[in-house]
Amino acid sequence: MIIHLFAPFFSGSHQRWAEGYARHSQHTVRLFTLPGRHWKWRMHGAAVQLAQAFLAQTEQPDLLLTTDMLDTATFLALTRKRTANLPVAVYFHENQLTYPWSPTDEDVPLQRDRHYGWLNYTSALAADTVLFNSHYHQQSFLSALPNYLQAFPDYQGLATVDQLAAKSQVLYLGMDLLSEKENKLSKGNTPILLWNHRWEYDKHPDAFFRICEQLKLDGLKFQLIVLGERYAKAPPVFAHAREVLKDEIIHWGFAKDKGEYTHWLQKATILPVTSKQDFFGGSIVEAMYHGVYPLLPNRLAYPEHIPHDFHAQHLYETEEELFEKLQQLILPSKAFTQHDIFRKWVAHYDWQQLASVYDQKMESVVKSGN
C-alpha cells in the first residue's frame, strides 16, 4: 500500500512522528513537507504549496494522511482530479479550538482567532477518518465543538458534531523509545529536577520556577536541568530563574543533539510538570522512559500515561499539592530506583509496538473507503 503523508509543519515532534512512521511502516510512506515555522501561515498556505507538490509527481497513493496543520478541505479541492476517490485520514497532533492562545498574540484582542479552529473543523469534515493522539484530545475537541459552532449567527451545523464523533478514533503518538540506550544505574541520592519542554507560556514556567524558588528558600537541596527549545519571545521568567537559581542549575538550554538530550534525561531524577496544555506530552513520555519520577497535573493527557493504581502517587490537583509532593521526595535522602517501572509504563508508545497498529488502522481506512 502507498501512503502519502502531508506534514506542513515539519519540525520537532511533528517531524519525528512523520519520519518515524515512514521508517517503521510495512507500507510505502511518502512525505510531503514544509519547514516548521510560521504556523498560522502554514495553516492557510500549505494547502496550496503541498497540492502543487502532489500534482507535480505521478505516483497515485492508496491513502492520503494529513495533519491538523493542513487545510485538508482546500487541499482536496485543489487536487480533486486525482484525489476525489482517495480515502483520507487526518491526524490531530493538536487543535486550535482548545489550544490556549498566547496572551501576547495580537489576534486575540482583535478577535481574529476563530478561523484556525474552523480550518481544523473543515479538515475533520473532509476526512474519512479523524485520528487523535490521546483520549483527552479527542474528548476536548469534540466537546468544544458545540459551543464553537453556536457562536456563528445561523446554519451552525451542530449535527456534524455527532458525525465527526462517529468517525473519530484515538491513535497514540508513535515514538522512538526502545532504540535509546538503557540506563540501568541508580539515579543517585541528589534530587535533580527536570524541565524538558518548550520555553512557552502554555507549559506554565512561572509555576515551575516559583516552586523551585520556594524549595530553595526553604533550604531544600536540589539541582536543576533546564532543557527545551527556546523561541524568540521566551517568557521573561526564564531569565529571572537563571539568575535566582544559578547555584542549582547544572544545565541550561537546548541540547545540541539527541545524545546530549538523552544524557540529561538519564541524569535527572524528578519531573515536576506544570503545563496548562498538552494534547499528548511527548517530552513527559521521554523523561519517564529514562526513569525520571513523574509528578503530573491530574488533567490533560497526563493521566493516560500513569497506571490508575499509581494516580494518587504521581498526579496532583493544585500547585500546593505539587509543592508538598516535591518536599516529600526531596527531604529524605533517597535513591530513585524505579527506572524500569516508568519505562514499562510508556514503552507501548514505541514504534516497534505501534507501527503495526498504525498500519492496520490505515488499511481499515482504505477498506472502508472502497
Short mmCIF file of C-alpha atoms in Angstrom, two decimals, residues 48-276:
data_model
loop_
_atom_site.label_atom_id
_atom_site.label_comp_id
_atom_site.label_asym_id
_atom_site.label_seq_id
_atom_site.Cartn_x
_atom_site.Cartn_y
_atom_site.Cartn_z
CA VAL A 48 -1.68 25.38 -1.99
CA GLN A 49 2.01 24.52 -1.82
CA LEU A 50 1.52 20.86 -0.99
CA ALA A 51 -1.24 20.49 -3.60
CA GLN A 52 1.22 21.71 -6.20
CA ALA A 53 3.87 19.30 -4.94
CA PHE A 54 1.41 16.40 -5.07
CA LEU A 55 0.23 17.25 -8.58
CA ALA A 56 3.82 17.65 -9.81
CA GLN A 57 4.55 13.96 -9.22
CA THR A 58 2.83 10.99 -10.83
CA GLU A 59 2.60 8.38 -8.07
CA GLN A 60 -1.01 7.66 -7.12
CA PRO A 61 -1.37 6.63 -3.45
CA ASP A 62 -3.89 4.33 -1.82
CA LEU A 63 -4.37 6.71 1.12
CA LEU A 64 -3.84 10.36 1.99
CA LEU A 65 -2.71 11.02 5.57
CA THR A 66 -2.78 14.69 6.57
CA THR A 67 -2.28 16.51 9.86
CA ASP A 68 -4.13 19.24 11.75
CA MET A 69 -1.75 21.88 10.38
CA LEU A 70 -3.01 21.34 6.83
CA ASP A 71 -6.22 22.88 5.46
CA THR A 72 -7.26 19.47 4.20
CA ALA A 73 -10.52 20.63 2.63
CA THR A 74 -8.73 23.16 0.45
CA PHE A 75 -6.00 20.67 -0.42
CA LEU A 76 -8.61 18.17 -1.61
CA ALA A 77 -10.41 20.85 -3.63
CA LEU A 78 -7.18 21.81 -5.39
CA THR A 79 -6.30 18.19 -6.20
CA ARG A 80 -9.81 16.85 -6.84
CA LYS A 81 -8.98 15.41 -10.27
CA ARG A 82 -6.61 12.95 -8.63
CA THR A 83 -7.88 12.69 -5.07
CA ALA A 84 -11.67 12.62 -5.47
CA ASN A 85 -11.86 8.88 -4.86
CA LEU A 86 -8.99 8.52 -2.41
CA PRO A 87 -9.63 7.77 1.28
CA VAL A 88 -8.34 10.44 3.65
CA ALA A 89 -7.28 10.28 7.30
CA VAL A 90 -6.34 13.38 9.28
CA TYR A 91 -4.11 13.08 12.37
CA PHE A 92 -4.55 15.68 15.10
CA HIS A 93 -1.34 16.46 17.00
CA GLU A 94 -3.16 19.49 18.43
CA ASN A 95 -6.16 21.61 17.57
CA GLN A 96 -6.93 25.32 17.58
CA LEU A 97 -10.33 25.07 19.26
CA THR A 98 -8.96 24.17 22.69
CA TYR A 99 -5.31 25.23 22.45
CA PRO A 100 -4.80 28.22 24.81
CA TRP A 101 -3.75 31.29 22.90
CA SER A 102 -0.72 33.31 23.96
CA PRO A 103 -1.66 36.47 25.88
CA THR A 104 0.80 38.34 23.66
CA ASP A 105 -0.85 37.25 20.40
CA GLU A 106 -2.35 40.30 18.69
CA ASP A 107 -5.10 38.22 17.07
CA VAL A 108 -6.81 37.62 20.43
CA PRO A 109 -7.88 41.22 21.24
CA LEU A 110 -8.69 41.77 17.57
CA GLN A 111 -10.99 38.71 17.67
CA ARG A 112 -9.26 37.10 14.72
CA ASP A 113 -8.73 33.77 16.40
CA ARG A 114 -11.69 31.71 15.21
CA HIS A 115 -10.58 30.89 11.70
CA TYR A 116 -7.82 28.48 12.71
CA GLY A 117 -10.30 26.35 14.61
CA TRP A 118 -12.53 26.50 11.56
CA LEU A 119 -9.74 25.04 9.42
CA ASN A 120 -9.42 22.16 11.88
CA TYR A 121 -13.19 21.66 11.79
CA THR A 122 -13.49 21.59 8.00
CA SER A 123 -10.42 19.35 7.72
CA ALA A 124 -12.12 16.86 10.01
CA LEU A 125 -15.33 17.11 7.98
CA ALA A 126 -13.45 16.45 4.74
CA ALA A 127 -11.63 13.37 6.07
CA ASP A 128 -12.97 9.83 6.15
CA THR A 129 -11.30 9.15 9.49
CA VAL A 130 -10.21 11.58 12.20
CA LEU A 131 -7.37 10.38 14.44
CA PHE A 132 -6.36 11.92 17.78
CA ASN A 133 -3.13 11.34 19.68
CA SER A 134 -4.89 10.83 23.04
CA HIS A 135 -8.33 10.23 24.52
CA TYR A 136 -8.13 13.60 26.20
CA HIS A 137 -7.50 15.28 22.85
CA GLN A 138 -10.43 13.52 21.20
CA GLN A 139 -12.81 14.39 24.01
CA SER A 140 -11.69 18.00 24.34
CA PHE A 141 -12.06 18.68 20.61
CA LEU A 142 -15.48 17.07 20.27
CA SER A 143 -16.84 18.62 23.47
CA ALA A 144 -15.64 22.09 22.42
CA LEU A 145 -17.30 21.96 19.00
CA PRO A 146 -20.93 22.71 20.00
CA ASN A 147 -20.07 25.98 21.79
CA TYR A 148 -17.68 26.91 19.00
CA LEU A 149 -20.32 26.42 16.31
CA GLN A 150 -23.04 28.16 18.31
CA ALA A 151 -21.01 31.37 18.18
CA PHE A 152 -21.94 31.73 14.50
CA PRO A 153 -25.22 33.50 13.54
CA ASP A 154 -27.05 30.69 11.69
CA TYR A 155 -26.63 27.37 9.85
CA GLN A 156 -24.36 26.29 12.64
CA GLY A 157 -24.11 22.65 11.58
CA LEU A 158 -24.47 21.20 15.07
CA ALA A 159 -25.47 17.82 13.61
CA THR A 160 -21.94 17.47 12.25
CA VAL A 161 -20.58 17.03 15.78
CA ASP A 162 -22.11 13.56 16.02
CA GLN A 163 -20.90 12.78 12.51
CA LEU A 164 -17.35 13.70 13.46
CA ALA A 165 -17.55 11.71 16.69
CA ALA A 166 -18.65 8.65 14.74
CA LYS A 167 -15.57 8.73 12.53
CA SER A 168 -13.03 9.76 15.18
CA GLN A 169 -10.62 7.38 16.87
CA VAL A 170 -7.59 7.51 19.16
CA LEU A 171 -4.20 6.54 17.78
CA TYR A 172 -1.43 7.30 20.25
CA LEU A 173 1.67 9.17 19.14
CA GLY A 174 4.37 6.84 17.86
CA MET A 175 7.83 7.50 19.29
CA ASP A 176 11.37 6.11 19.03
CA LEU A 177 11.95 4.98 22.60
CA LEU A 178 13.30 1.43 22.55
CA SER A 179 16.24 2.45 20.38
CA GLU A 180 17.55 4.54 23.27
CA LYS A 181 20.43 3.16 25.29
CA GLU A 182 19.17 1.73 28.56
CA ASN A 183 20.48 3.21 31.80
CA LYS A 184 20.33 0.57 34.50
CA LEU A 185 22.29 2.58 37.08
CA SER A 186 20.73 4.05 40.20
CA LYS A 187 19.72 7.67 39.80
CA GLY A 188 21.67 8.59 42.92
CA ASN A 189 20.81 10.50 46.11
CA THR A 190 20.86 14.11 44.90
CA PRO A 191 17.41 15.25 43.67
CA ILE A 192 17.72 16.70 40.17
CA LEU A 193 14.59 18.44 38.89
CA LEU A 194 13.96 18.45 35.16
CA TRP A 195 12.33 20.89 32.74
CA ASN A 196 12.36 19.43 29.19
CA HIS A 197 9.59 21.34 27.42
CA ARG A 198 9.33 24.26 25.03
CA TRP A 199 10.01 27.64 26.61
CA GLU A 200 6.48 28.89 26.13
CA TYR A 201 3.60 30.19 28.20
CA ASP A 202 1.39 27.09 27.80
CA LYS A 203 3.95 24.99 29.69
CA HIS A 204 3.41 27.38 32.66
CA PRO A 205 7.07 28.02 33.52
CA ASP A 206 6.05 30.65 36.10
CA ALA A 207 4.62 27.93 38.34
CA PHE A 208 7.58 25.60 37.79
CA PHE A 209 10.21 28.16 38.73
CA ARG A 210 8.09 29.60 41.54
CA ILE A 211 8.12 26.16 43.16
CA CYS A 212 11.86 25.79 42.59
CA GLU A 213 12.50 29.16 44.25
CA GLN A 214 10.33 28.22 47.23
CA LEU A 215 12.19 24.94 47.67
CA LYS A 216 15.44 26.91 47.75
CA LEU A 217 14.08 29.45 50.22
CA ASP A 218 13.06 26.56 52.48
CA GLY A 219 16.65 25.32 52.46
CA LEU A 220 16.00 22.15 50.48
CA LYS A 221 18.94 20.93 48.43
CA PHE A 222 18.38 20.04 44.79
CA GLN A 223 19.86 20.55 41.35
CA LEU A 224 18.14 21.68 38.17
CA ILE A 225 18.30 20.73 34.50
CA VAL A 226 16.51 23.07 32.08
CA LEU A 227 16.21 21.72 28.54
CA GLY A 228 13.83 22.56 25.71
CA GLU A 229 13.55 24.73 22.64
CA ARG A 230 13.69 28.47 23.15
CA TYR A 231 11.75 30.77 20.85
CA ALA A 232 12.34 34.45 20.12
CA LYS A 233 9.83 35.59 22.75
CA ALA A 234 10.57 33.26 25.64
CA PRO A 235 8.67 34.14 28.83
CA PRO A 236 10.78 36.52 30.98
CA VAL A 237 10.65 34.12 33.94
CA PHE A 238 13.44 32.07 32.33
CA ALA A 239 15.96 34.92 32.55
CA HIS A 240 14.86 35.61 36.14
CA ALA A 241 15.14 31.94 37.14
CA ARG A 242 18.58 31.57 35.60
CA GLU A 243 19.86 34.26 37.95
CA VAL A 244 17.97 33.26 41.10
CA LEU A 245 18.68 29.53 40.72
CA LYS A 246 22.20 29.79 39.32
CA ASP A 247 23.67 27.72 42.16
CA GLU A 248 21.24 24.84 41.49
CA ILE A 249 21.49 24.78 37.67
CA ILE A 250 23.74 22.09 36.18
CA HIS A 251 22.48 22.51 32.61
CA TRP A 252 20.63 25.33 30.91
CA GLY A 253 19.43 25.41 27.31
CA PHE A 254 18.68 23.36 24.24
CA ALA A 255 20.60 20.09 23.87
CA LYS A 256 22.80 20.16 20.77
CA ASP A 257 21.81 16.63 19.71
CA LYS A 258 19.79 13.60 20.74
CA GLY A 259 22.73 12.05 22.57
CA GLU A 260 23.15 15.06 24.82
CA TYR A 261 19.41 15.28 25.39
CA THR A 262 19.29 11.62 26.42
CA HIS A 263 22.27 12.11 28.73
CA TRP A 264 20.47 14.82 30.70
CA LEU A 265 17.24 12.81 30.87
CA GLN A 266 19.15 9.87 32.33
CA LYS A 267 20.80 12.15 34.89
CA ALA A 268 17.56 13.76 36.09
CA THR A 269 15.50 12.25 38.92
CA ILE A 270 12.21 14.19 39.27
CA LEU A 271 9.91 15.63 36.62
CA PRO A 272 7.54 18.25 38.13
CA VAL A 273 5.22 19.20 35.28
CA THR A 274 3.16 22.39 35.45
CA SER A 275 1.86 22.63 31.86
CA LYS A 276 -1.54 24.13 31.17
#
